[in-house]
XYZ file of C-alpha atoms in Angstrom:
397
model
C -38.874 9.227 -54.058
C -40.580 9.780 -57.541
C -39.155 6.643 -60.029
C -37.719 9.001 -63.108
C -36.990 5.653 -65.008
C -40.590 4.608 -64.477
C -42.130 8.003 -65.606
C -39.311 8.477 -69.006
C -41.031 4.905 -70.006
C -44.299 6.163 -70.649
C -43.053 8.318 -73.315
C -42.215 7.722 -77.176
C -38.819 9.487 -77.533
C -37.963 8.489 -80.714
C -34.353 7.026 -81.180
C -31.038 9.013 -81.220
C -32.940 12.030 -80.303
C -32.056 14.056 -77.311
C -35.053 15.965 -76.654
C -34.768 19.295 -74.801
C -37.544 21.082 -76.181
C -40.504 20.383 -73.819
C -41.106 23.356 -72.717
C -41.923 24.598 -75.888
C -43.832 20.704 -77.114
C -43.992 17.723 -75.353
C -43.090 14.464 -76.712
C -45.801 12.163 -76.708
C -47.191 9.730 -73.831
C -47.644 6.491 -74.899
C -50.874 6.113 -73.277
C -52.615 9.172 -75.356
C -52.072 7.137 -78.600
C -54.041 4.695 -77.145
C -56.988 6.566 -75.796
C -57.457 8.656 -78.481
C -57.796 5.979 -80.711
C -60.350 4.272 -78.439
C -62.781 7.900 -77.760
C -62.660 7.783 -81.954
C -63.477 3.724 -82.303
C -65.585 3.283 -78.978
C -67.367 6.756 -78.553
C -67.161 8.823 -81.333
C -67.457 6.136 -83.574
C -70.074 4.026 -81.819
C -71.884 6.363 -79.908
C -72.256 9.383 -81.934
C -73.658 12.536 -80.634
C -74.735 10.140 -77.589
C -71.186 10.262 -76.512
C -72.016 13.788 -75.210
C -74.094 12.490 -72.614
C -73.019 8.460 -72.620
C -69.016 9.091 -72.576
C -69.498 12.111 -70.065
C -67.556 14.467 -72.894
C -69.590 17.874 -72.016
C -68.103 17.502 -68.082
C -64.161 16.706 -69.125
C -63.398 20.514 -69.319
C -63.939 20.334 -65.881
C -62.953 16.540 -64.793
C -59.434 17.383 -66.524
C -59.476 21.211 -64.522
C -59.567 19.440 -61.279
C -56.192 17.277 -62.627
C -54.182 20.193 -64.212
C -55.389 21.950 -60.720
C -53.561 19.621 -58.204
C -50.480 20.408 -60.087
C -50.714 24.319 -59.391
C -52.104 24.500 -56.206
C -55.517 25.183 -57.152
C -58.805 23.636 -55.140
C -61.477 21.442 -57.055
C -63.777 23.246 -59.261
C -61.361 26.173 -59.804
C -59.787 25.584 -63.124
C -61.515 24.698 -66.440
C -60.169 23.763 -69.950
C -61.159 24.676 -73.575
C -59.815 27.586 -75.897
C -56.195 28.630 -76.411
C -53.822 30.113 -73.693
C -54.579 33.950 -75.377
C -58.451 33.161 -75.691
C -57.697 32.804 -71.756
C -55.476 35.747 -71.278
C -58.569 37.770 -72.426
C -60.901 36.270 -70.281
C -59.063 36.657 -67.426
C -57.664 40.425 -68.148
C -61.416 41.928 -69.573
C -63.003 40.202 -66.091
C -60.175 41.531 -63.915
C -60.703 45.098 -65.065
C -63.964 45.102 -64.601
C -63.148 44.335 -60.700
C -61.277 47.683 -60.679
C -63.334 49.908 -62.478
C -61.530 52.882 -61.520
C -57.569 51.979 -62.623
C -56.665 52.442 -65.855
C -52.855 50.453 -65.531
C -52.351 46.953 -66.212
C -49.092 46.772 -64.816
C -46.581 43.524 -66.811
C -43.066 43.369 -68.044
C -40.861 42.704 -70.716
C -40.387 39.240 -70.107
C -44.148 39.052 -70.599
C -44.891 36.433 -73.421
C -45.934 38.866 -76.665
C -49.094 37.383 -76.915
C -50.348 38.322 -73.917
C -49.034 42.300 -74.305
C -50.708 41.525 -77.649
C -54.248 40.348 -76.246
C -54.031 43.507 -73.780
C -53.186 45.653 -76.523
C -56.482 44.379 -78.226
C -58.851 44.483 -75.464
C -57.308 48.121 -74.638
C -58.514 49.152 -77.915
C -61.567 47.229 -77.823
C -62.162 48.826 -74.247
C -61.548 52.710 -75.421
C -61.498 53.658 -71.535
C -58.289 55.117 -71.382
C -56.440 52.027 -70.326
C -52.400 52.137 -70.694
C -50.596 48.732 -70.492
C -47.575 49.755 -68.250
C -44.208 47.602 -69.484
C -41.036 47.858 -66.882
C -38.268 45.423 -66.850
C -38.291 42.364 -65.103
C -36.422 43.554 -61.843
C -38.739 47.136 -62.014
C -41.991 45.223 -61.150
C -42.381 45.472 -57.244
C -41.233 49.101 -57.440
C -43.303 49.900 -60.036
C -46.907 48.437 -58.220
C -48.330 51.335 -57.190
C -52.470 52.793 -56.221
C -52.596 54.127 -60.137
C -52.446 49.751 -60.894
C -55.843 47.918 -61.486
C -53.972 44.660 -63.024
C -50.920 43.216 -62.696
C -50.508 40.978 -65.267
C -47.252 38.587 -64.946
C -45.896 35.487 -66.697
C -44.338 33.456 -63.772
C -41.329 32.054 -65.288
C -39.920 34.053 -68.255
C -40.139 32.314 -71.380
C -36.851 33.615 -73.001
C -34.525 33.051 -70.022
C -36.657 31.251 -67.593
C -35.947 33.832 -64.647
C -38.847 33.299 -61.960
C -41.159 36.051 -60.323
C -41.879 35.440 -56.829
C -45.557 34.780 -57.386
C -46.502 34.954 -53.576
C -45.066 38.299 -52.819
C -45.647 39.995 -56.203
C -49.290 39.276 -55.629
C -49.104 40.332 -52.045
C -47.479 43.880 -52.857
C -50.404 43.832 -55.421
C -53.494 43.296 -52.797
C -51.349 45.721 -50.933
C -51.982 48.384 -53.299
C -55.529 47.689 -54.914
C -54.297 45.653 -58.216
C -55.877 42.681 -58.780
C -53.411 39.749 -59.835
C -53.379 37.153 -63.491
C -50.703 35.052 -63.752
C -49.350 33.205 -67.017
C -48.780 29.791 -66.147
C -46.999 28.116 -69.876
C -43.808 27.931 -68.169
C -44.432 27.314 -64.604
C -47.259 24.463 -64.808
C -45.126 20.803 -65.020
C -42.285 22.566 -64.700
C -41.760 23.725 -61.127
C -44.385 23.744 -57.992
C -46.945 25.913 -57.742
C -49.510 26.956 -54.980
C -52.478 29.456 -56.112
C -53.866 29.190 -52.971
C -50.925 29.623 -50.997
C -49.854 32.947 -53.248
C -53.825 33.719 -53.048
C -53.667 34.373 -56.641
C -56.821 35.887 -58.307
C -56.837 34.769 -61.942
C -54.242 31.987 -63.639
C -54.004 30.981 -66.998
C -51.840 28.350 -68.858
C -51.685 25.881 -71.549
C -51.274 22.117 -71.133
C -48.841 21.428 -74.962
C -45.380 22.027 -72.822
C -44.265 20.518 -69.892
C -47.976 18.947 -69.305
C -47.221 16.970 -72.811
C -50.942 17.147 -73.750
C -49.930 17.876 -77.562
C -49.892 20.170 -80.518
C -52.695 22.963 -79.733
C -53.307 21.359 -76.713
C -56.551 23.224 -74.611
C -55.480 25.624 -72.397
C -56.988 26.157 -68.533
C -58.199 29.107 -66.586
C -58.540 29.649 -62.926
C -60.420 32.413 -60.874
C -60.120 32.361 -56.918
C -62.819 31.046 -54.973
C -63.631 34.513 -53.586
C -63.835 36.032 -56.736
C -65.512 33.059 -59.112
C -69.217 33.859 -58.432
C -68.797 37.644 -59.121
C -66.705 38.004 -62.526
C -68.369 38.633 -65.371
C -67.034 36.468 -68.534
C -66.603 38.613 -71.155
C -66.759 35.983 -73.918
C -70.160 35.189 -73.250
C -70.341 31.721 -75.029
C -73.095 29.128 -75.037
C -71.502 26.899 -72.494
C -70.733 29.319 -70.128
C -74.808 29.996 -69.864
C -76.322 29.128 -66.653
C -78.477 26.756 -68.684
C -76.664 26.193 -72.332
C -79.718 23.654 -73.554
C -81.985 26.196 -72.531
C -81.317 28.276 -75.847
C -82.486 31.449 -73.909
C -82.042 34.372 -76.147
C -80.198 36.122 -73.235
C -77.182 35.543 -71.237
C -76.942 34.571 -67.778
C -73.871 33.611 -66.351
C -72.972 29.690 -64.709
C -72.428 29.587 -61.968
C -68.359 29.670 -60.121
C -65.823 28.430 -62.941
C -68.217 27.376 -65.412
C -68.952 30.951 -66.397
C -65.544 30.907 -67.864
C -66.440 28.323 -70.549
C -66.944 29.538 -74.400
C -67.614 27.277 -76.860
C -67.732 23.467 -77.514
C -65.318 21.869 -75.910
C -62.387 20.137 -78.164
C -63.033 16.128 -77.330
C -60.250 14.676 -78.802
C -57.894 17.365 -77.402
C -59.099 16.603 -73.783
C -58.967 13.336 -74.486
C -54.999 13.210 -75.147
C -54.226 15.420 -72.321
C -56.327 13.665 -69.701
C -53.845 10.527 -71.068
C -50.655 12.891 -70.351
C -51.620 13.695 -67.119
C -51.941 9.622 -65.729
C -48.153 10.946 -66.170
C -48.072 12.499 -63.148
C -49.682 10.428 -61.307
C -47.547 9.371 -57.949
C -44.821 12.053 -59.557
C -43.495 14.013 -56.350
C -42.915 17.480 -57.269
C -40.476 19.049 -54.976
C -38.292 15.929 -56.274
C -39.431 16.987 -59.792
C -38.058 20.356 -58.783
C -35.007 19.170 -56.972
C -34.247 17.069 -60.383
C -34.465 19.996 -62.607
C -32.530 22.251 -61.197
C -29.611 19.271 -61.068
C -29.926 18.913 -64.290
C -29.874 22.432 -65.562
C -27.104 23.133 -62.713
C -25.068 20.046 -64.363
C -25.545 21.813 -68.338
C -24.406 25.329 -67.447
C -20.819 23.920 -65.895
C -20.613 22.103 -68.316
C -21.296 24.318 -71.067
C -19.767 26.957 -69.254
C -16.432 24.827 -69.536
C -16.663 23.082 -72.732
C -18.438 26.362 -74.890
C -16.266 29.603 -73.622
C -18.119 31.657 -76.563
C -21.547 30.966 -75.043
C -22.440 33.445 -72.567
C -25.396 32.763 -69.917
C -28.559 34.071 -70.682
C -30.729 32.562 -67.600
C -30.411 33.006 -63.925
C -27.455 31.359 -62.707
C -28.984 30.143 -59.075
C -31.497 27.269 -60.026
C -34.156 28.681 -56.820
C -34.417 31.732 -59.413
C -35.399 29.989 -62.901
C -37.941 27.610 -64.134
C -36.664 24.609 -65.947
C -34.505 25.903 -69.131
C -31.828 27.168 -69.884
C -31.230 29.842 -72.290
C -27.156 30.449 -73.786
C -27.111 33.400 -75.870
C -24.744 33.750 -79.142
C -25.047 36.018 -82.316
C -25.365 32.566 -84.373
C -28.074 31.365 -82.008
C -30.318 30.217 -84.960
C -27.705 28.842 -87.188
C -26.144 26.629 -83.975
C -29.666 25.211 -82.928
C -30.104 24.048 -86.403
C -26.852 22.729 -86.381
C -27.414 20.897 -83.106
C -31.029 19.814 -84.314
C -29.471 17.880 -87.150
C -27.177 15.978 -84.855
C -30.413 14.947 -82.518
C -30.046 17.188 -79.801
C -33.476 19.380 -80.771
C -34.074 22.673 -78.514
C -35.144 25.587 -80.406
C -34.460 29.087 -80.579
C -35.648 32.461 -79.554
C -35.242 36.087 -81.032
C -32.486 37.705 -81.070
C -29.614 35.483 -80.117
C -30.969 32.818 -77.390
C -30.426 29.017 -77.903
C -32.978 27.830 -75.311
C -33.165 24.146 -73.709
C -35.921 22.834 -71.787
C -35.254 19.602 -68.644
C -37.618 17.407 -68.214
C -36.822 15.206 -65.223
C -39.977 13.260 -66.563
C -37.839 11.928 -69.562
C -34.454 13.270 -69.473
C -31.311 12.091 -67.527
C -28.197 13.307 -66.749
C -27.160 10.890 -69.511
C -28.945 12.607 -71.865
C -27.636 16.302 -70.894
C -24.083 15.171 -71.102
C -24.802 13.729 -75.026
C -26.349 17.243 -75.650
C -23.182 19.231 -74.619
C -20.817 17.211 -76.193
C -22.324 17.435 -79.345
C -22.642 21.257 -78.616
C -18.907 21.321 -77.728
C -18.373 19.995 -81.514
C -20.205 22.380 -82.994
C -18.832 25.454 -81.524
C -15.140 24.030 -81.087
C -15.162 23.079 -85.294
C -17.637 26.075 -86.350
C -20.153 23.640 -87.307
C -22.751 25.976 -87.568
C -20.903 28.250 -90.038
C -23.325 26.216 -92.842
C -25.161 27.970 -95.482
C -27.972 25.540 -94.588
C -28.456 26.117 -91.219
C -28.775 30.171 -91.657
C -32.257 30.226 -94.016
C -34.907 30.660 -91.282
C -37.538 28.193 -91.450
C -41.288 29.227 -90.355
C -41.421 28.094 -86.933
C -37.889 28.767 -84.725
């Protein structure tokens, strides 16, 4: 059984504070303070550009792709960091297209995280080959994958209400039918098990800054099937994903497998704090990871349910259907997270009326969800949130 005490002391959770906001930022591991500060003294600062070579730094896009890729199911030498989550949403959409030359849908829903109908949007534009970017609701997707689909492009676990796609048979129906398959990992990766191989995904993507606790503007990862990793053409054609980078040939040929879907310099100090957040992990069961998070979302919805009558439900109700949050939807949602902020229980909010909550059985308890709703039983019981101070929208939500 995975020690939950164990793994919630190798975290700095500062004092008072109820955190429930990892899946949008995880709180820091103790451990990346640490070896940060030691790549800055010992390599960067004593090494120099050596450190490229000395410290191994040019390989840990791919040393810390085989670590994020044990916890999604993903075989060594399949996933690589560097870039940010939409950089990798690109990448994977522009190579899947060209794999299906002849479609002209990419297939997603309205669940999809913006950014990545944004990025589709883009490249659509960019493309000018008739491409439509087809947008159904969340239960319309199965019916809607049809021979006119060339991508189907899904976030697994919905950001907004955490309600989860059924990876291995959405991307079944999809081979069934011709469509080649991306999947948006932000929510799902930490959070819940996954299995690439097993749901014979083609193309994942994901960033490490949420459940994975690797930090503010943590590097994302990107995975391409075995089958398909020798054959995909990177669109981004940066330095590092040359065959040869030191070369300096004047013209592009691909690396070979994953390494193709490099881009640019990889961001040291970034790796550097993630490969800390991931010793995490390490002996970190995660069926009992799953098993834990759905008892402690299970355990805040009664008791919301019972305690805050005006809240109403905005996730899916059976655990085996959502990731790990919890979204409770209210007209006030904004003014009532800032409310419940102030008192140290800090989720965050999303557009239009969804007070969202993220469990962590890494770091939270049942202790800690019981504090939360009591404090949330205050504030809607006495109107707390009816403060001119907690209305005025601040930059980030």
């Amino acid at each position: 059984m995975t020690d939950f005490e164990k793994t919630r002391s190798l975290f700095y959770l500062p004092e008072g504070i109820v955190y429930l906001d990892g899946n949008s930022l995880g709180p820091l591991p103790l451990a990346a303070e640490e070896r940060v500060a030691r790549l800055m003294t010992d390599e960067w600062g004593e090494l120099l550009i050596k450190g490229w070579n000395k410290a191994g730094w040019m390989m840990m896009p791919r040393k810390v792709g085989d670590r994020v890729g044990r916890l999604i199911g993903a075989p060594e030498g399949t996933v690589v960091m560097g870039d940010t989550l939409s950089i990798k949403v690109y990448q994977a959409l522009a190579s899947a297209l060209e794999l299906r030359p002849e479609r002209k849908v990419i297939l997603s829903d309205s669940g999809n995280f913006p950014s990545d109908l944004y990025m589709a949007d883009g490249l659509i534009r960019s493309l000018d080959r008739s491409h439509e970017l087809k947008i159904v609701e969340p239960e319309e997707i199965e019916a809607a994958i049809d021979e006119t689909v060339g991508v189907l492009m899904l976030t697994e676990v919905d950001y907004r209400t955490g309600r989860l796609h059924d990876m291995k048979s959405l991307t079944k129906k999809a081979h069934d039918k011709g469509a080649i398959a991306i999947w948006d990992l932000a929510h799902s990766a930490g959070a819940l098990p996954v299995d690439l191989t097993g749901a014979d995904a083609d193309f994942a993507v994901g960033c490490t800054y949420k459940y994975l606790n690797g930090g503010p503007g943590a590097p994302a990862f990107i995975y391409v099937a075995p089958r398909l990793a020798d054959n995909v053409r990177p669109a981004l054609s940066g330095w590092l994903g040359h065959e040869t980078p030191f070369a300096f040939d004047l013209g592009y040929r691909p690396g070979g497998g994953i390494d193709r879907m490099r881009v640019g310099t990889p961001p040291i100090l970034g790796l550097a704090a993630l490969d800390a957040a991931l010793d995490s992990w390490e002996g970190v069961d995660m069926a009992d990871l799953r098993q834990q998070s759905i008892k402690l979302c299970d355990l805040f919805v009664a008791e919301v349910e019972k305690r805050c009558p005006m809240l109403t439900l905005g996730s899916p109700r059976d655990g085996n259907k959502r990731g790990s949050q919890i979204s409770f939807l209210h007209g006030e949602g904004y003014a009532i997270m800032q409310a419940l902020i102030a008192r140290g229980v800090i989720g965050d909010f999303r557009a239009p009326d969804a007070i969202r909550f993220g469990f962590t059985p890494l770091y939270i308890s049942e202790r800690d969800v019981l504090k939360a709703v009591s404090i949330l039983e205050d504030i809607m019981t006495n109107r707390l949130w009816d403060a001119a101070e907690y209305k005025q929208r601040a930059l980030v939500t």
